[in-house]
PDB file of C-alpha atoms in Angstrom:
ATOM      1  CA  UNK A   1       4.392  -4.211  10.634  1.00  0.00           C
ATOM      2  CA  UNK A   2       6.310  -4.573   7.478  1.00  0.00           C
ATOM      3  CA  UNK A   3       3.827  -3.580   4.348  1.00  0.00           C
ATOM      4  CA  UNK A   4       5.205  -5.953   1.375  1.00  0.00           C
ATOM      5  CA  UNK A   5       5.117  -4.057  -1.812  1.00  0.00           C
ATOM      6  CA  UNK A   6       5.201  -5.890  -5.859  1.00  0.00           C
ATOM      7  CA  UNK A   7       6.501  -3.729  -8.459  1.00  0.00           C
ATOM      8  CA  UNK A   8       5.938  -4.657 -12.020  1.00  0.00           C
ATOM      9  CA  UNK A   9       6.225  -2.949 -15.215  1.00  0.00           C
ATOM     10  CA  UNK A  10       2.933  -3.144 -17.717  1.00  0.00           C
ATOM     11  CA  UNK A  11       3.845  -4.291 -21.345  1.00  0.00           C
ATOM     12  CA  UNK A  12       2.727  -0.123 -21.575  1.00  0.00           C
ATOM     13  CA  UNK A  13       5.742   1.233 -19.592  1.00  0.00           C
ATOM     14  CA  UNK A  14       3.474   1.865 -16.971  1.00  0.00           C
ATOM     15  CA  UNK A  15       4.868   0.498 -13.247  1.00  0.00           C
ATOM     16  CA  UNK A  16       2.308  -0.777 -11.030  1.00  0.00           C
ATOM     17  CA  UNK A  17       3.087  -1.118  -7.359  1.00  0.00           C
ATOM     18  CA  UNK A  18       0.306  -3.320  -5.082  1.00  0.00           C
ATOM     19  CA  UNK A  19       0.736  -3.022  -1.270  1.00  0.00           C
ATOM     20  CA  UNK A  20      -0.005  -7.021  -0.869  1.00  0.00           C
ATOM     21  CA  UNK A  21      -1.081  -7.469   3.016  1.00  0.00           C
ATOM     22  CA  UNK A  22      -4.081  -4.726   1.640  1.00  0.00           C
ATOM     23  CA  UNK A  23      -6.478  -6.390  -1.061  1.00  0.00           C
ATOM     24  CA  UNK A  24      -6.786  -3.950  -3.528  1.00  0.00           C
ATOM     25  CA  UNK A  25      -4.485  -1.446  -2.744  1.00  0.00           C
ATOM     26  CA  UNK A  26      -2.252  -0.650  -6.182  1.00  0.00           C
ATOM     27  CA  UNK A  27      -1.246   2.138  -7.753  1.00  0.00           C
ATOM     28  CA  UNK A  28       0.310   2.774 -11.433  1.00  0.00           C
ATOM     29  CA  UNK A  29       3.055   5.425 -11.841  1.00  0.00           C
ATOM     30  CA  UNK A  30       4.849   6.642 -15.191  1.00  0.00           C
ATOM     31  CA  UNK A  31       8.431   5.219 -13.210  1.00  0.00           C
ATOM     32  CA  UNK A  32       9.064   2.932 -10.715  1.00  0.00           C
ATOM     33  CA  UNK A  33       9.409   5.301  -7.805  1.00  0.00           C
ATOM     34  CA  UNK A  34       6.154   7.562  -9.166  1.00  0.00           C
ATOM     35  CA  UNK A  35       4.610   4.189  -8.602  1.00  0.00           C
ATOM     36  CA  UNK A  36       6.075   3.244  -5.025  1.00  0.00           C
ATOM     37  CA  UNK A  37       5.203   6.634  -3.811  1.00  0.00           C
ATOM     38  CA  UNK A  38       0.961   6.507  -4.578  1.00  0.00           C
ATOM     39  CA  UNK A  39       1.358   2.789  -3.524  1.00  0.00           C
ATOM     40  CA  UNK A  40       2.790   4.106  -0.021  1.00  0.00           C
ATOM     41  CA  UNK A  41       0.107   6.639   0.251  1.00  0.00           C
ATOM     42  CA  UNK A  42      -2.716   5.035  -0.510  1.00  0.00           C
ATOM     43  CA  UNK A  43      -1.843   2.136   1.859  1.00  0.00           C
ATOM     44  CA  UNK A  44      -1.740   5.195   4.517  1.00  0.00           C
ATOM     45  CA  UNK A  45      -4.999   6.495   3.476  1.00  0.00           C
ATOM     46  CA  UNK A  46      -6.222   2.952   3.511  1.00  0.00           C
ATOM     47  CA  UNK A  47      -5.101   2.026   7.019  1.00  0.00           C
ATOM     48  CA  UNK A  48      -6.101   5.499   8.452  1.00  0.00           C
ATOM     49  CA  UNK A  49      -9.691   4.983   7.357  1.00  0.00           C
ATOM     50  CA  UNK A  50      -9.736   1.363   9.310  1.00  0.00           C
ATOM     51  CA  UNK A  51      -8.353   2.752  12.597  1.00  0.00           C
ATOM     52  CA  UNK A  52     -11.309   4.924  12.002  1.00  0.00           C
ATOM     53  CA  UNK A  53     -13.824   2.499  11.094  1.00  0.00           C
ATOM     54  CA  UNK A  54     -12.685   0.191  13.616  1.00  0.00           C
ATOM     55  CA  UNK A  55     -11.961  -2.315  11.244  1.00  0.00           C
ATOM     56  CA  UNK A  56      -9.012  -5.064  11.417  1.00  0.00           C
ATOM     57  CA  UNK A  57      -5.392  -3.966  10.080  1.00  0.00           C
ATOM     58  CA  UNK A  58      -2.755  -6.366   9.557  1.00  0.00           C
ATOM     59  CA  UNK A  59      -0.735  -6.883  12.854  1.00  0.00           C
ATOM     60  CA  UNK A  60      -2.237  -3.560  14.181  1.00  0.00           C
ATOM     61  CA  UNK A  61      -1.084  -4.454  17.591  1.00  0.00           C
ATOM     62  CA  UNK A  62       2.777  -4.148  16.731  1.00  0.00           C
ATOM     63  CA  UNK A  63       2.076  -0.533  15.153  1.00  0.00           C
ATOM     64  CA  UNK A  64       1.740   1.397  18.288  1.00  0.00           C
ATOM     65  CA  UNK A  65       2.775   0.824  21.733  1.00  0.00           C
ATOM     66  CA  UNK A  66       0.610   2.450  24.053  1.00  0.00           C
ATOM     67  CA  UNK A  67       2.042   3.821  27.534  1.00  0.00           C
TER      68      UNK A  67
END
């Protein structure tokens, strides 16, 4: 799985970073990396609490091989 990630910067300064294969998983950092960091993480969090949940995640199957 390769997570696409969109970095803008706001007309504020702010950066916002959105993780697009996850609706609704953005994050706004004072620079670009500050931004690309909580993106990262939260799309972590985010996939962690489907595995849980038993919920679908984008191309799951290629993330693990299991032996």
């Amino acid at each position: 799985m390769n997570l696409k990630i969109e970095v803008e910067r706001e007309a504020d300064g702010r950066w916002i970073a959105e993780v697009l294969e996850l609706s609704g998983c953005l994050a706004y950092g004072k620079t670009k990396a500050d931004a690309l960091a909580k993106a990262k993480a939260l799309a972590l969090r985010v996939l962690a609490d489907r595995f849980e949940h038993g919920e679908p995640v984008p191309a799951g199957d290629e993330l693990f091989s299991i032996a």
